[in-house]
Amino acid sequence: MANNPGARKAIRKIAARTEVNKARRSRVRTFVRKFEEALTGGNADAAKAAFVEAQSELMRAVSKGVVHKNTGSRKVSRLAAQLKKLATA
């Protein structure tokens, strides 16, 4: 257990940051889920719009340090591949 004021403050800061990051991660998942739903719907225009929003949200999470840069890029790349697959089908 934390024994000095600095350690106690660090615990408070970590807890606050964890809450913020949890909300940001949840927001990213929501946008990715909306994209996947548009994809399964088969509507290319809706999927394209959802992709743009999901990509923006993923890169925002990267800039905030919620996910690693390579992880964000990998996820965007996979979403783009799914969108391209729908467009060609």
PDB file of C-alpha atoms in Angstrom:
ATOM      1  CA  MET A   1       0.000   0.000   0.000  1.00  0.00           C
ATOM      2  CA  ALA A   2       1.118   3.553  -0.695  1.00  0.00           C
ATOM      3  CA  ASN A   3       2.892   5.060   2.296  1.00  0.00           C
ATOM      4  CA  ASN A   4       3.694   8.589   1.244  1.00  0.00           C
ATOM      5  CA  PRO A   5       1.675  11.444  -0.266  1.00  0.00           C
ATOM      6  CA  GLY A   6       3.383  11.213  -3.659  1.00  0.00           C
ATOM      7  CA  ALA A   7       2.561   7.539  -4.030  1.00  0.00           C
ATOM      8  CA  ARG A   8      -1.050   8.165  -2.998  1.00  0.00           C
ATOM      9  CA  LYS A   9      -1.361  10.943  -5.544  1.00  0.00           C
ATOM     10  CA  ALA A  10       0.120   8.658  -8.208  1.00  0.00           C
ATOM     11  CA  ILE A  11      -2.547   6.066  -7.427  1.00  0.00           C
ATOM     12  CA  ARG A  12      -5.275   8.714  -7.786  1.00  0.00           C
ATOM     13  CA  LYS A  13      -3.834   9.923 -11.092  1.00  0.00           C
ATOM     14  CA  ILE A  14      -3.571   6.396 -12.460  1.00  0.00           C
ATOM     15  CA  ALA A  15      -7.192   5.688 -11.511  1.00  0.00           C
ATOM     16  CA  ALA A  16      -8.385   8.872 -13.221  1.00  0.00           C
ATOM     17  CA  ARG A  17      -6.342   8.162 -16.355  1.00  0.00           C
ATOM     18  CA  THR A  18      -7.636   4.584 -16.447  1.00  0.00           C
ATOM     19  CA  GLU A  19     -11.231   5.848 -16.488  1.00  0.00           C
ATOM     20  CA  VAL A  20     -10.490   8.255 -19.344  1.00  0.00           C
ATOM     21  CA  ASN A  21      -8.660   5.610 -21.357  1.00  0.00           C
ATOM     22  CA  LYS A  22     -11.452   3.097 -20.762  1.00  0.00           C
ATOM     23  CA  ALA A  23     -13.965   5.584 -22.193  1.00  0.00           C
ATOM     24  CA  ARG A  24     -11.739   6.290 -25.203  1.00  0.00           C
ATOM     25  CA  ARG A  25     -11.223   2.590 -25.905  1.00  0.00           C
ATOM     26  CA  SER A  26     -14.959   2.007 -25.644  1.00  0.00           C
ATOM     27  CA  ARG A  27     -15.606   4.846 -28.090  1.00  0.00           C
ATOM     28  CA  VAL A  28     -13.183   3.306 -30.597  1.00  0.00           C
ATOM     29  CA  ARG A  29     -14.907  -0.079 -30.289  1.00  0.00           C
ATOM     30  CA  THR A  30     -18.286   1.578 -30.889  1.00  0.00           C
ATOM     31  CA  PHE A  31     -17.140   3.170 -34.144  1.00  0.00           C
ATOM     32  CA  VAL A  32     -15.516  -0.068 -35.313  1.00  0.00           C
ATOM     33  CA  ARG A  33     -18.730  -1.957 -34.498  1.00  0.00           C
ATOM     34  CA  LYS A  34     -20.777   0.589 -36.491  1.00  0.00           C
ATOM     35  CA  PHE A  35     -18.457   0.024 -39.444  1.00  0.00           C
ATOM     36  CA  GLU A  36     -18.821  -3.754 -39.174  1.00  0.00           C
ATOM     37  CA  GLU A  37     -22.610  -3.439 -39.022  1.00  0.00           C
ATOM     38  CA  ALA A  38     -22.602  -1.252 -42.141  1.00  0.00           C
ATOM     39  CA  LEU A  39     -20.352  -3.820 -43.791  1.00  0.00           C
ATOM     40  CA  THR A  40     -22.695  -6.715 -43.037  1.00  0.00           C
ATOM     41  CA  GLY A  41     -25.592  -4.570 -44.279  1.00  0.00           C
ATOM     42  CA  GLY A  42     -23.903  -4.549 -47.672  1.00  0.00           C
ATOM     43  CA  ASN A  43     -24.333  -0.810 -48.223  1.00  0.00           C
ATOM     44  CA  ALA A  44     -21.024   0.422 -49.638  1.00  0.00           C
ATOM     45  CA  ASP A  45     -21.779   4.116 -49.093  1.00  0.00           C
ATOM     46  CA  ALA A  46     -22.733   3.639 -45.442  1.00  0.00           C
ATOM     47  CA  ALA A  47     -19.696   1.411 -44.929  1.00  0.00           C
ATOM     48  CA  LYS A  48     -17.415   4.047 -46.466  1.00  0.00           C
ATOM     49  CA  ALA A  49     -18.801   6.754 -44.175  1.00  0.00           C
ATOM     50  CA  ALA A  50     -18.490   4.482 -41.141  1.00  0.00           C
ATOM     51  CA  PHE A  51     -14.924   3.597 -42.164  1.00  0.00           C
ATOM     52  CA  VAL A  52     -13.899   7.253 -42.266  1.00  0.00           C
ATOM     53  CA  GLU A  53     -15.304   7.789 -38.765  1.00  0.00           C
ATOM     54  CA  ALA A  54     -13.731   4.595 -37.401  1.00  0.00           C
ATOM     55  CA  GLN A  55     -10.351   5.471 -38.919  1.00  0.00           C
ATOM     56  CA  SER A  56     -10.505   8.967 -37.445  1.00  0.00           C
ATOM     57  CA  GLU A  57     -11.400   7.614 -34.005  1.00  0.00           C
ATOM     58  CA  LEU A  58      -8.644   4.982 -34.099  1.00  0.00           C
ATOM     59  CA  MET A  59      -5.997   7.553 -35.028  1.00  0.00           C
ATOM     60  CA  ARG A  60      -7.308   9.864 -32.310  1.00  0.00           C
ATOM     61  CA  ALA A  61      -6.833   7.050 -29.796  1.00  0.00           C
ATOM     62  CA  VAL A  62      -3.292   6.606 -31.102  1.00  0.00           C
ATOM     63  CA  SER A  63      -2.532  10.290 -30.624  1.00  0.00           C
ATOM     64  CA  LYS A  64      -3.913  10.130 -27.078  1.00  0.00           C
ATOM     65  CA  GLY A  65      -1.749   7.120 -26.271  1.00  0.00           C
ATOM     66  CA  VAL A  66      -4.644   4.720 -25.715  1.00  0.00           C
ATOM     67  CA  VAL A  67      -3.416   2.309 -28.381  1.00  0.00           C
ATOM     68  CA  HIS A  68       0.022   1.905 -29.908  1.00  0.00           C
ATOM     69  CA  LYS A  69       0.695   3.490 -33.298  1.00  0.00           C
ATOM     70  CA  ASN A  70       1.272   0.157 -35.022  1.00  0.00           C
ATOM     71  CA  THR A  71      -1.873  -1.326 -33.485  1.00  0.00           C
ATOM     72  CA  GLY A  72      -3.949   1.573 -34.776  1.00  0.00           C
ATOM     73  CA  SER A  73      -2.417   1.315 -38.231  1.00  0.00           C
ATOM     74  CA  ARG A  74      -2.980  -2.439 -38.328  1.00  0.00           C
ATOM     75  CA  LYS A  75      -6.632  -2.082 -37.368  1.00  0.00           C
ATOM     76  CA  VAL A  76      -7.232   0.667 -39.938  1.00  0.00           C
ATOM     77  CA  SER A  77      -5.519  -1.426 -42.590  1.00  0.00           C
ATOM     78  CA  ARG A  78      -7.724  -4.421 -41.842  1.00  0.00           C
ATOM     79  CA  LEU A  79     -10.863  -2.287 -41.923  1.00  0.00           C
ATOM     80  CA  ALA A  80      -9.772  -0.815 -45.270  1.00  0.00           C
ATOM     81  CA  ALA A  81      -9.207  -4.305 -46.660  1.00  0.00           C
ATOM     82  CA  GLN A  82     -12.720  -5.324 -45.613  1.00  0.00           C
ATOM     83  CA  LEU A  83     -14.151  -2.195 -47.251  1.00  0.00           C
ATOM     84  CA  LYS A  84     -12.215  -2.875 -50.459  1.00  0.00           C
ATOM     85  CA  LYS A  85     -13.475  -6.457 -50.459  1.00  0.00           C
ATOM     86  CA  LEU A  86     -17.065  -5.184 -50.230  1.00  0.00           C
ATOM     87  CA  ALA A  87     -16.505  -2.656 -53.020  1.00  0.00           C
ATOM     88  CA  THR A  88     -15.127  -5.286 -55.404  1.00  0.00           C
ATOM     89  CA  ALA A  89     -17.858  -7.835 -54.606  1.00  0.00           C
TER      90      ALA A  89
END
